[in-house]
PDB file of C-alpha atoms in Angstrom:
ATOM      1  CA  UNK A  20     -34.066  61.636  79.332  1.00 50.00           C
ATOM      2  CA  UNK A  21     -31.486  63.555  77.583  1.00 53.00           C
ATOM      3  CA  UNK A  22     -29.919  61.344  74.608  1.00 75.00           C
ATOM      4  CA  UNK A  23     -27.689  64.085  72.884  1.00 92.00           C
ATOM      5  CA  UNK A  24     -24.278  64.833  74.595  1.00 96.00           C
ATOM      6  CA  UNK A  25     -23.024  68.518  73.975  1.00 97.00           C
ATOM      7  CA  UNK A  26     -19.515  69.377  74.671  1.00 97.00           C
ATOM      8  CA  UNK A  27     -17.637  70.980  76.097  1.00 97.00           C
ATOM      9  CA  UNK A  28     -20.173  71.867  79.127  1.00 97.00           C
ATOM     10  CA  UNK A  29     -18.510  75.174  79.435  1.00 97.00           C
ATOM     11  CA  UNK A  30     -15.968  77.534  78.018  1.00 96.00           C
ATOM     12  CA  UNK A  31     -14.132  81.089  79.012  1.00 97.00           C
ATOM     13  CA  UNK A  32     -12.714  82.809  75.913  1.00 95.00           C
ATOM     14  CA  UNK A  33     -11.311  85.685  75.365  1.00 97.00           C
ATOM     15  CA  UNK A  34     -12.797  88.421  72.965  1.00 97.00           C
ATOM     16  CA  UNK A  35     -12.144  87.781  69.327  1.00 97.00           C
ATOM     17  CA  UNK A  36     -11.438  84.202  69.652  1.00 97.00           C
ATOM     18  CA  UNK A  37     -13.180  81.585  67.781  1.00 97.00           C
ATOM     19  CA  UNK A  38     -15.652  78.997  69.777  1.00 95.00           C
ATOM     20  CA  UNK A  39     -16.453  75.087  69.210  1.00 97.00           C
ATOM     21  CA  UNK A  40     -19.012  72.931  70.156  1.00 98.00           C
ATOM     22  CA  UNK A  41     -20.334  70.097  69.328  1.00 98.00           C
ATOM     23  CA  UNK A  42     -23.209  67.524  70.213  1.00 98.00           C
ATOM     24  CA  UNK A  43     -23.336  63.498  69.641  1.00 97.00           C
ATOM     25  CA  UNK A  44     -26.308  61.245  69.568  1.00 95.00           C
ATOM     26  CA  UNK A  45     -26.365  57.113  68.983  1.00 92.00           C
ATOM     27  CA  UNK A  46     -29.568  57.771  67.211  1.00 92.00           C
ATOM     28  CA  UNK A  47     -29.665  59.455  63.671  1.00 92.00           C
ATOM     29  CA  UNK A  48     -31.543  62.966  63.574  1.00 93.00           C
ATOM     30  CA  UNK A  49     -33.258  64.295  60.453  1.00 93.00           C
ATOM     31  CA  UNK A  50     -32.943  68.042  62.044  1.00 95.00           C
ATOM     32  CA  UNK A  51     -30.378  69.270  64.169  1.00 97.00           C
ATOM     33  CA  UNK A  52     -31.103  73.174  65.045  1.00 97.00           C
ATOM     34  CA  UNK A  53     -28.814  75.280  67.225  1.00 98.00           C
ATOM     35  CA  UNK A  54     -30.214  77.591  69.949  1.00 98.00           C
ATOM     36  CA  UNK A  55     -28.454  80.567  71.814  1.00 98.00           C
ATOM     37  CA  UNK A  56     -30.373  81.058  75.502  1.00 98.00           C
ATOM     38  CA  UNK A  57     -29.482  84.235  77.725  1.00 97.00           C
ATOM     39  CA  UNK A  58     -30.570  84.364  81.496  1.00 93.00           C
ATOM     40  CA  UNK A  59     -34.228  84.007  82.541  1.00 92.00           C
ATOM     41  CA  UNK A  60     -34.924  84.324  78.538  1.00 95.00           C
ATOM     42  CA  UNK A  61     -36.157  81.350  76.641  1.00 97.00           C
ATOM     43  CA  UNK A  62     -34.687  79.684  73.882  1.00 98.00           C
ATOM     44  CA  UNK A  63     -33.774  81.753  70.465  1.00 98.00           C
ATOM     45  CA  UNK A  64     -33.279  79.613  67.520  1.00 98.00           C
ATOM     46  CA  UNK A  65     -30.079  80.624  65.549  1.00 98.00           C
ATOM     47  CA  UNK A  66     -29.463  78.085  62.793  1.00 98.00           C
ATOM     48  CA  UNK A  67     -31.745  75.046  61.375  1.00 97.00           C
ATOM     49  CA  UNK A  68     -30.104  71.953  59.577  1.00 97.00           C
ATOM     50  CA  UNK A  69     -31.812  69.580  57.305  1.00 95.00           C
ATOM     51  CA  UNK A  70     -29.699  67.199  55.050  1.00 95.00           C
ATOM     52  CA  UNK A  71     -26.206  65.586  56.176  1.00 96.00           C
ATOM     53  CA  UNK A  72     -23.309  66.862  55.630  1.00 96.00           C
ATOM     54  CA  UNK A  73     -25.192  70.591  55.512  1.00 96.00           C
ATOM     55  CA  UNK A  74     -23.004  73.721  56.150  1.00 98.00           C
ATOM     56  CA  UNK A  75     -25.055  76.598  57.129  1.00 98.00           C
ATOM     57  CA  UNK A  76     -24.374  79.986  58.295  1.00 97.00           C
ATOM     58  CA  UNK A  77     -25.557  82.587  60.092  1.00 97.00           C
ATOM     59  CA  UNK A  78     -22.976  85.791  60.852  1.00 97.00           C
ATOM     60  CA  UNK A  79     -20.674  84.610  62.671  1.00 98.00           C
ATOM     61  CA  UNK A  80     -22.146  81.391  63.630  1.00 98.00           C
ATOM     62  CA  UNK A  81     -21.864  78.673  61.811  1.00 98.00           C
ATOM     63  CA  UNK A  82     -23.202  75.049  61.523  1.00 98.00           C
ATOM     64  CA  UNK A  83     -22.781  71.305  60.299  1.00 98.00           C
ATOM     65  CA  UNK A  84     -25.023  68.530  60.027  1.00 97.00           C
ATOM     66  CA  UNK A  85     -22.862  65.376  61.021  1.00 97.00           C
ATOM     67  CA  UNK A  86     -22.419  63.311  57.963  1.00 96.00           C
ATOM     68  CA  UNK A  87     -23.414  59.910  60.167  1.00 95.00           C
ATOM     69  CA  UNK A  88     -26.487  62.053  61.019  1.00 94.00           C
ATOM     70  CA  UNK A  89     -25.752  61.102  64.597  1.00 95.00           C
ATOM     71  CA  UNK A  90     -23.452  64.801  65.489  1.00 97.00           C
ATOM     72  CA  UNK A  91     -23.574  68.474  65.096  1.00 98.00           C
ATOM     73  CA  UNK A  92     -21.047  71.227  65.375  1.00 98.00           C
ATOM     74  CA  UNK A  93     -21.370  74.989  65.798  1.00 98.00           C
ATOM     75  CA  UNK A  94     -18.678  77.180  65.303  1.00 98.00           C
ATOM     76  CA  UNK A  95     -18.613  81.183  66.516  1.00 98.00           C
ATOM     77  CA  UNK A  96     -16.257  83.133  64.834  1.00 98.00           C
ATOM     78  CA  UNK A  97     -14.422  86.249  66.143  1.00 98.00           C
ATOM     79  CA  UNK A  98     -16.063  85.973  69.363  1.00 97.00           C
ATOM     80  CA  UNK A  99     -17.129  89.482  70.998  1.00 97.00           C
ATOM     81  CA  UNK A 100     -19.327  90.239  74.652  1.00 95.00           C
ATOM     82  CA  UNK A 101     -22.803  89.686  73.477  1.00 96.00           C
ATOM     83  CA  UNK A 102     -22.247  86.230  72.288  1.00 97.00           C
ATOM     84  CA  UNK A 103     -22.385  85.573  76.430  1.00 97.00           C
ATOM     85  CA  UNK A 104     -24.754  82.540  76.810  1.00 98.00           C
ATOM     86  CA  UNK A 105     -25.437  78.953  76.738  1.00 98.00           C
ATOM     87  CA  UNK A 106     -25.838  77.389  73.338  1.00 98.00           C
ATOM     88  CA  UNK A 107     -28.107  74.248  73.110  1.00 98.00           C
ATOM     89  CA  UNK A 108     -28.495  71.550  70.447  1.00 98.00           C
ATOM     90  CA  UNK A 109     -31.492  70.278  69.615  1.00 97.00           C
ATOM     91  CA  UNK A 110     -32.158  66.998  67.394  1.00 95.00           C
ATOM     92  CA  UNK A 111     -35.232  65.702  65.631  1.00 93.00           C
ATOM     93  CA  UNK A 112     -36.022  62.197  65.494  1.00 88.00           C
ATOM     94  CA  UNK A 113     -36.736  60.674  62.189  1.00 76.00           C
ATOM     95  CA  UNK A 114     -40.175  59.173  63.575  1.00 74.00           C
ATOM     96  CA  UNK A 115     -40.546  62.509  66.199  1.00 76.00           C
ATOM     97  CA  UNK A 116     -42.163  65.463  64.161  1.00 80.00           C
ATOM     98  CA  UNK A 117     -42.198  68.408  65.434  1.00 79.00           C
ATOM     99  CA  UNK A 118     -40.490  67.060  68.862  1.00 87.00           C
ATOM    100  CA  UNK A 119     -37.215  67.853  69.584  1.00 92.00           C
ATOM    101  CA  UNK A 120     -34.544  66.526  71.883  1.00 94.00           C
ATOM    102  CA  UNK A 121     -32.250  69.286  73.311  1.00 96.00           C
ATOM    103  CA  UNK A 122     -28.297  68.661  74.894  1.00 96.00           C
ATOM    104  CA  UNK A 123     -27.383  70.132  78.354  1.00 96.00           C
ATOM    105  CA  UNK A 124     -26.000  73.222  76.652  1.00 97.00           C
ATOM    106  CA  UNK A 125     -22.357  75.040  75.894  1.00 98.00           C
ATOM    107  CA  UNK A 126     -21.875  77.817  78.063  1.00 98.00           C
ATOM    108  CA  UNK A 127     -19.985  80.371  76.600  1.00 98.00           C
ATOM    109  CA  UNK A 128     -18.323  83.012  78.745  1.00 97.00           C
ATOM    110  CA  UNK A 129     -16.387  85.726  76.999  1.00 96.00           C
ATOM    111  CA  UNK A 130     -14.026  88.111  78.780  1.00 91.00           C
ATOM    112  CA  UNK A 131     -13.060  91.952  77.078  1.00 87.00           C
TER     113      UNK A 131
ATOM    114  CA  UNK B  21     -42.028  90.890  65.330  1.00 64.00           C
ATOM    115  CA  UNK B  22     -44.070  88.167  65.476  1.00 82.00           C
ATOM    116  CA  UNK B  23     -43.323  86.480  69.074  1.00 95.00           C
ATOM    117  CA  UNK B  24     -44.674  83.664  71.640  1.00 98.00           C
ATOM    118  CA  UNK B  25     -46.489  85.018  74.680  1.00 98.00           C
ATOM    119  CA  UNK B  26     -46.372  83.333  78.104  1.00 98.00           C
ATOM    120  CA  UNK B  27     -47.849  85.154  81.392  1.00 98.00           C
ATOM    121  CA  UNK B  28     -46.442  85.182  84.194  1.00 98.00           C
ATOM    122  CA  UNK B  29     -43.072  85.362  83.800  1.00 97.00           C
ATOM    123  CA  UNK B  30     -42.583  84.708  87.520  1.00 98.00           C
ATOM    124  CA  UNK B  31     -44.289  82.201  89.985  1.00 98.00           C
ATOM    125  CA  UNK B  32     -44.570  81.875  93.528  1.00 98.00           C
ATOM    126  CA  UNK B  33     -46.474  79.107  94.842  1.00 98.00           C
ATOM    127  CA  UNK B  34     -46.310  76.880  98.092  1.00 98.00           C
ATOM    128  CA  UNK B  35     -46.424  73.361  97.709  1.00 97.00           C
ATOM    129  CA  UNK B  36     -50.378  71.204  97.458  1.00 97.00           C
ATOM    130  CA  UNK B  37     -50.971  75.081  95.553  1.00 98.00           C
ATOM    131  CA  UNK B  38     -52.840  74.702  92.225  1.00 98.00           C
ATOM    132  CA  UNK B  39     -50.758  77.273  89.667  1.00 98.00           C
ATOM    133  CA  UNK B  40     -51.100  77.564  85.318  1.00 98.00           C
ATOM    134  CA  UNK B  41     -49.223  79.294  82.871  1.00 98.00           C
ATOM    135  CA  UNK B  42     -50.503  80.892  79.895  1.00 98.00           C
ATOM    136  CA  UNK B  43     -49.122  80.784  76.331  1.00 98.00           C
ATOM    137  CA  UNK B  44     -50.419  82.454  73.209  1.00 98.00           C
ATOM    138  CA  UNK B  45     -48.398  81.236  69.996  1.00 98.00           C
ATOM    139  CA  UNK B  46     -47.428  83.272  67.287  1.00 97.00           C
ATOM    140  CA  UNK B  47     -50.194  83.759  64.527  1.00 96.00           C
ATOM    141  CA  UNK B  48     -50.608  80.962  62.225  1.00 95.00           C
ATOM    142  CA  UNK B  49     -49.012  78.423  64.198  1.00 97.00           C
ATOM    143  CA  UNK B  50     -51.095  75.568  63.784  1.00 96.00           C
ATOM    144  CA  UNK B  51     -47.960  73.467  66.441  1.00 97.00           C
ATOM    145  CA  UNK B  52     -47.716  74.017  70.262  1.00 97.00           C
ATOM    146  CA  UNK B  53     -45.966  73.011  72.566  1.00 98.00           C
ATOM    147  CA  UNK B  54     -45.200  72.790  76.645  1.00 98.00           C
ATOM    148  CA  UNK B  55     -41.399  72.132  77.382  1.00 98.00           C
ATOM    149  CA  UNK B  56     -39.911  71.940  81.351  1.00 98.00           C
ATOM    150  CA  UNK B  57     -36.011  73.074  81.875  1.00 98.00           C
ATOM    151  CA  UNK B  58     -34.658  72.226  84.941  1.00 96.00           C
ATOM    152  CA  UNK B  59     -32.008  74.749  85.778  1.00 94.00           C
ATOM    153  CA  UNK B  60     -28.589  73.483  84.160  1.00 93.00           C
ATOM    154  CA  UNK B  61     -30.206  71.633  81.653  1.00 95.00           C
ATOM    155  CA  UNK B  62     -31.509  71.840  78.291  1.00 96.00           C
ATOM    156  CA  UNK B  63     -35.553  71.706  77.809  1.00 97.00           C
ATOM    157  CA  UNK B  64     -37.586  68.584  78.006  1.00 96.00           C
ATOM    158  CA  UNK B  65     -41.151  67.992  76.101  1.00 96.00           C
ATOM    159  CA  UNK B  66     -44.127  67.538  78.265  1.00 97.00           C
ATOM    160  CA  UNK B  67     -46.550  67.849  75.398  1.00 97.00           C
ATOM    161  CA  UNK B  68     -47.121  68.989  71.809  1.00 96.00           C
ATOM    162  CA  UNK B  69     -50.682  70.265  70.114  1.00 97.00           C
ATOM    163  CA  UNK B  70     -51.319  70.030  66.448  1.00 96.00           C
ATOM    164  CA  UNK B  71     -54.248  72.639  66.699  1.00 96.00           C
ATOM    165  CA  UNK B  72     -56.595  71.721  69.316  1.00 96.00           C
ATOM    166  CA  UNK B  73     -55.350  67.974  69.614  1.00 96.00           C
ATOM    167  CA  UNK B  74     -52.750  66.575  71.652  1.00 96.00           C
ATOM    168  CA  UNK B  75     -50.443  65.211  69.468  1.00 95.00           C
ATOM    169  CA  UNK B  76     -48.051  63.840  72.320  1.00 94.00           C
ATOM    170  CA  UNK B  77     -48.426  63.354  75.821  1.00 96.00           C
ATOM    171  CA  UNK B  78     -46.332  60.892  77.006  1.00 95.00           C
ATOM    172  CA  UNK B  79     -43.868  62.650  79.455  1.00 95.00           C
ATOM    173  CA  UNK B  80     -46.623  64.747  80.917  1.00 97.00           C
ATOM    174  CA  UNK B  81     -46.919  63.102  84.335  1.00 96.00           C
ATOM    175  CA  UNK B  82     -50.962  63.274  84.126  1.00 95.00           C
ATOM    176  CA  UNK B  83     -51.385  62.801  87.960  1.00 97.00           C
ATOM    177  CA  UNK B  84     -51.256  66.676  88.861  1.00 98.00           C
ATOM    178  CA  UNK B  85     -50.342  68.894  85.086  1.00 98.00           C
ATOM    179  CA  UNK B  86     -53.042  69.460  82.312  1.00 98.00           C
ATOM    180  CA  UNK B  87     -52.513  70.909  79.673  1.00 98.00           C
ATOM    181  CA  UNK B  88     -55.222  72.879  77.352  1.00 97.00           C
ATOM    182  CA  UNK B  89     -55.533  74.433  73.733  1.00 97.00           C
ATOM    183  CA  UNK B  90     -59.406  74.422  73.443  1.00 89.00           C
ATOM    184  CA  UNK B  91     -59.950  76.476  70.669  1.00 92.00           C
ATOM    185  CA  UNK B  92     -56.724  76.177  68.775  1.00 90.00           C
ATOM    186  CA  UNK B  93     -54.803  78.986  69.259  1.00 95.00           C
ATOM    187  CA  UNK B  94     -53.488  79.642  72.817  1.00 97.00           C
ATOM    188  CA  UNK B  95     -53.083  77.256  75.733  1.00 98.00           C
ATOM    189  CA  UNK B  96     -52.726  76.822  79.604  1.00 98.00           C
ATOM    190  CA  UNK B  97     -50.638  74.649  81.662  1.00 98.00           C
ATOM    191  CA  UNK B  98     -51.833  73.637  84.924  1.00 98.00           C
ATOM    192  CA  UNK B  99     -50.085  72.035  87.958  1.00 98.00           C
ATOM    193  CA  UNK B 100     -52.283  70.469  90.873  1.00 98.00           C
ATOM    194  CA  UNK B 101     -51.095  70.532  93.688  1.00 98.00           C
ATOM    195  CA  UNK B 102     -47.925  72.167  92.894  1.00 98.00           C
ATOM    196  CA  UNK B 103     -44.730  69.963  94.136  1.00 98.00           C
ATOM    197  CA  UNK B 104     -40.956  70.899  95.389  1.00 98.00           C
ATOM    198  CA  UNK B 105     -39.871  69.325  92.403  1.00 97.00           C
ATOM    199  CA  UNK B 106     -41.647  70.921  90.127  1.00 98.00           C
ATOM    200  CA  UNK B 107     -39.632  74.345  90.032  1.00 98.00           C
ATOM    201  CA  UNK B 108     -38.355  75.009  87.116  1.00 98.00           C
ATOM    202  CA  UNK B 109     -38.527  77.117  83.781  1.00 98.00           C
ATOM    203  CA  UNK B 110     -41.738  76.258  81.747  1.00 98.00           C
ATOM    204  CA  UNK B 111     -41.161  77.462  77.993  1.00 98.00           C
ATOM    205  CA  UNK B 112     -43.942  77.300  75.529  1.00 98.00           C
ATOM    206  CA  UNK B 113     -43.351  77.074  71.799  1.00 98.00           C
ATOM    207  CA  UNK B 114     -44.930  77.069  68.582  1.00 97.00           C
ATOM    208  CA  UNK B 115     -44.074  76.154  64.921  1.00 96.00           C
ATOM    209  CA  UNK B 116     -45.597  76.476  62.014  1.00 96.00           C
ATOM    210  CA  UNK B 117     -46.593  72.957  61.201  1.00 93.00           C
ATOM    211  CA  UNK B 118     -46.038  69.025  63.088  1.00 90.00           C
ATOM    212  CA  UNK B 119     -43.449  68.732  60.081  1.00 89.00           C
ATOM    213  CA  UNK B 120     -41.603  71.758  60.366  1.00 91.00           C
ATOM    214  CA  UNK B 121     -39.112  71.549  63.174  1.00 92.00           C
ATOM    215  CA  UNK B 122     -38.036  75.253  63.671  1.00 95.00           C
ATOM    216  CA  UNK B 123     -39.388  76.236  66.904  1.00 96.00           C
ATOM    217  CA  UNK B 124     -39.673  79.381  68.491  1.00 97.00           C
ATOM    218  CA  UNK B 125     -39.933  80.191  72.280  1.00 98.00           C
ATOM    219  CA  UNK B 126     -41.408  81.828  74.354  1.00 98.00           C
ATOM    220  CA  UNK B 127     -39.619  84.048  77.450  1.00 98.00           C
ATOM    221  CA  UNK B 128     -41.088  80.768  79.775  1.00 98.00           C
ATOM    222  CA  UNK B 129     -42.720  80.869  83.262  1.00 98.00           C
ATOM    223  CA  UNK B 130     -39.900  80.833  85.720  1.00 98.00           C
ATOM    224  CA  UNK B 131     -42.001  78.726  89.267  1.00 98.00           C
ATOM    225  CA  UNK B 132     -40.928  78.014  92.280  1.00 98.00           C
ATOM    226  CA  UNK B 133     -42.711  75.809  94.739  1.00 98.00           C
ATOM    227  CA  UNK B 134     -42.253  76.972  98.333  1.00 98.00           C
TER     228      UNK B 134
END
């Protein structure tokens, strides 16, 4: 099962306001990545994270690697219509290469 | 732009049906892998390839899926016999290498079991 808890499970913004998210493990990650999924799509990978305490940035988005290793946050900035979705963590295992362990997803509803 | 390919997109099957899904990974990418998302959730592994091998298993309830990547490159899923239960997204993914963790996705097999 799931071990990562995202938050908060869903929000409704208006356009040009800034998003949060975050996700929380007990277990310490050596990756965290950050994935944006629309509607019958899969998966699109929008940032990667590989040391703690790692700021990264991508556009608007932008992304920290916990420095406990255990938590991620993702931040949206200026939020606008097409950044409609739900956002996913995903965490890699110290011992786990390659196999990642994905939250229950942020979704992210923004209204004109 | 160098993307994962998965056929069908959509799946109809009645239940005790045999179904598969098809995935060809984007070029190079020595990692595969098979992931199931329930709807409202985020993905979970069934199995991961390095090359032809299976590198992990483990949540891959063996009874009634298989999974295949005979020659390295691209691989099929198969469910037999198909269950209620079992609809759901199926997203193939690939990644460079076991050690590299950026993975990139396919548009998944959306099945449902009638």
């Amino acid at each position: 099962g799931q071990q990562l808890n995202q938050s908060p499970q869903s929000m409704f913004i208006q356009e040009g306001e800034d998003v949060s998210m975050n996700c929380t493990s007990s277990s310490i990650f050596n990756t965290w990545l950050w994935y944006k999924q629309e509607p019958g799509e899969g998966p699109v990978l929008l940032i990667a994270l590989y040391k703690a305490g790692e700021l990264t940035s991508n556009g608007r988005l932008t992304a920290q690697f916990g420095i406990t290793r255990k938590d991620s946050f993702l931040n949206i900035s200026a939020s606008i219509p097409s950044d409609v979705g739900i956002y996913f963590c995903a965490g890699q295992l110290g011992d786990s290469w390659g196999k990642l362990q994905f939250g229950a997803g942020t979704q992210v509803v923004v209204t004109p | 732009e160098a993307e994962v390919a998965q056929s069908p997109r959509y799946k109809i099957t009645e239940k005790s049906q045999a179904v598969a899904f098809w995935c060809d990974p984007i070029s190079g990418h020595a990692t595969l892998y098979w992931y199931r998302q329930i709807l409202g959730q985020g993905p979970e592994l069934l199995v991961q390839f390095q090359d032809e091998s299976v590198v992990d298993d483990s949540q891959l309830p063996k009874d009634r899926f298989s999974a295949e990547r005979l020659k390295g490159v691209d691989s099929t899923l198969k469910i037999q016999p198909a269950e209620l239960g079992d609809s759901a997204m199926y997203l193939c993914a690939s990644s460079l290498a076991i050690e590299v963790a950026e993975a990139f996705f396919g548009q998944g097999t959306r099945l449902t079991v009638v």
